[in-house]
Amino acid sequence: MTRKKAVAVVVFIISVIFCIIVFLIVFTENANKNVYKSELEEKLYYANASYTNSFNGTLNQMMSVADTVAIQVGSVFKYSDYNREGRFIEDKEKMIKAVRNILRNEKTLSAVYITFNPELFPDRQEIWFIRKGDKIIQVDSASLAKTWLLKTNPNTKYFYDAMENGSFWGGPDWETILNHYNITYTRRIIDKEGVKLGIVGTDIISSQVTDTVSKIKVYRDSKAYLFNENLEYIAKGDNDTLTEEIYNFIKTKKKQFSETPGIYYFNSDNGRYVFSGSRLNNGWFLIIMQPEKTVLEPITRVIFFTWFLVGVTLFLLILTSCFLFKKTFFPAINKIEEQALFIIHQSRQAKLGEMIAGITHQLKQPVNNANIVLMNMQEDVEEGNVTDDVMQEHIKALAESVNTMLPIINDFAGFLKPDREKTLINVKEEINSCLRLMRMKLSFAGVRVELQAEKEIELYGYKNEFVQCMLNVIGNALEALERIEDKRRIIRIKTKECGDMLVISIYNNGREIPAELQDRVFEPYVTTKTKDGGTGIGLYLTKEIIEEHFAGRIYYKNLDEGVVFIFEIPVKKEKESDTNA
């Protein structure tokens, strides 16, 4: 080969390698941009979902306390009885003790109060307790101005809106006695005869919400906002008021916001913004905003540095193209793989957070039950009605609430831990255990449960996880049945062994799963119970457990009259599982 030919071949090889390197660099830049954008969307989504769950927990607590007290007062009080001298004073003293105890136990609340209807009680009766530091203080409403509860007073919407509409959310409103702003929830009280007795209210300090919102940071210049249903500011960071064009953009997207966070892009004069928006349980909106340019700043630096390397690479290719091929191509691929692994790890951590968020919904009822038992116990002690039988009933009720909470806590705390022990699971016995746990709810809803088990079948696996899956699906069936009124409510559970597979079917004769949710039933945050505080975690968690820890599958079918969920799980005995391991 002549020198010219050799040079031509070398130039050709270098040119080809150089073109490949340039192509790879451009490809890597675009891949990195897409990875950063995907990472931004995921971070916004999970940040919004996490804080939405957190705020919903606080709001649900306020609603739970007020709703529980309103129901209790309305079920015990009857306005027509107050013609008897001394009855109102006697019942009011009971309420004072109950309200004081509630505020003492609910540490996040700043005030709890019962305001009676001034049309029925013209002497302005009110029970009002506030928290100042570690002290619970009763406020004397008689010392307030005479215009305090007049309809013409613009600060009394919390009372008259609740009396008219049933409930009211408001804030932030200035509370002179506490010297700070409050967020308020009030609920109307109706007695047995339909008389509107007044309202129950719960407050939290507005600065708690504002501090949380101002600390929401996905990146250094992220901004978060909490709006009410009319898109009025509830909480935001200092000097974080939105520009008019961004505010109008959010206003156009208002109807799209739901309990599941959505991702939206907006091009403004100052650059491109990425939003994550969601709707809270009380109709408020949480918005997290991030300028896209901040996320792509690392890409700009990478581009400059990469093209610098291209020049150096072109020079070094004359000496050894193969060496530089490995030094430029493989590190770029490794970088992409590392970024992909990071995103997978981040998604896995976020999934665990979503599962834990469901604990709030699971524990709400037993905690409320325990609180009611304690209040009843205190009333029995104060009235001298304590006997051994009464005390045993209270202890038994408390034990049932605690025993209901413990498996839930253990199930979630133990999820995905590698050091858990597998045991033999008696399928029929554990399903019966689930039904016993839900006996009161099933009975109250008028649901007939039919359990048909061919024989005693045993699985080898994690008992708590199996029980949790059964509770999730049976609980969903119960909630579906509670929404039907025109026919008998039935849950039918069948277990049978088909070869090496255990088949469990759980049928309810409620409504079919709607078409728009049929392909997304097992996705996180997908629920048909958004108005009732559903989290959309139960079926997602059930699918994860059955597939990952039992090597099975779960699916459903819409039938002519109802829905059936079907589990298919391989039947593995202990020795077989240990041998395979």
mmCIF file of C-alpha atoms in Angstrom, residues 21 30 88 132 193 224 289 336 338 352 413 453 478 526 529 565:
data_model
loop_
_atom_site.group_PDB
_atom_site.id
_atom_site.type_symbol
_atom_site.label_atom_id
_atom_site.label_comp_id
_atom_site.label_asym_id
_atom_site.label_seq_id
_atom_site.Cartn_x
_atom_site.Cartn_y
_atom_site.Cartn_z
ATOM 1 C CA ILE A 21 -18.476 10.049 17.812
ATOM 2 C CA ASN A 30 -30.784 14.391 23.402
ATOM 3 C CA PHE A 88 -79.283 22.318 78.846
ATOM 4 C CA LYS A 132 -51.784 28.396 73.853
ATOM 5 C CA GLU A 193 -85.956 16.122 65.100
ATOM 6 C CA ALA A 224 -45.494 25.885 45.618
ATOM 7 C CA MET A 289 -44.076 25.111 39.672
ATOM 8 C CA ILE A 336 -26.998 6.867 30.719
ATOM 9 C CA GLU A 338 -26.385 5.141 35.868
ATOM 10 C CA LEU A 352 -42.951 2.711 49.227
ATOM 11 C CA ALA A 413 -43.822 -1.703 58.371
ATOM 12 C CA ALA A 453 -63.979 -23.471 50.514
ATOM 13 C CA LEU A 478 -67.952 -3.654 50.818
ATOM 14 C CA VAL A 526 -56.638 5.355 40.757
ATOM 15 C CA LYS A 529 -64.005 6.889 45.804
ATOM 16 C CA PHE A 565 -61.722 -10.311 41.539
#
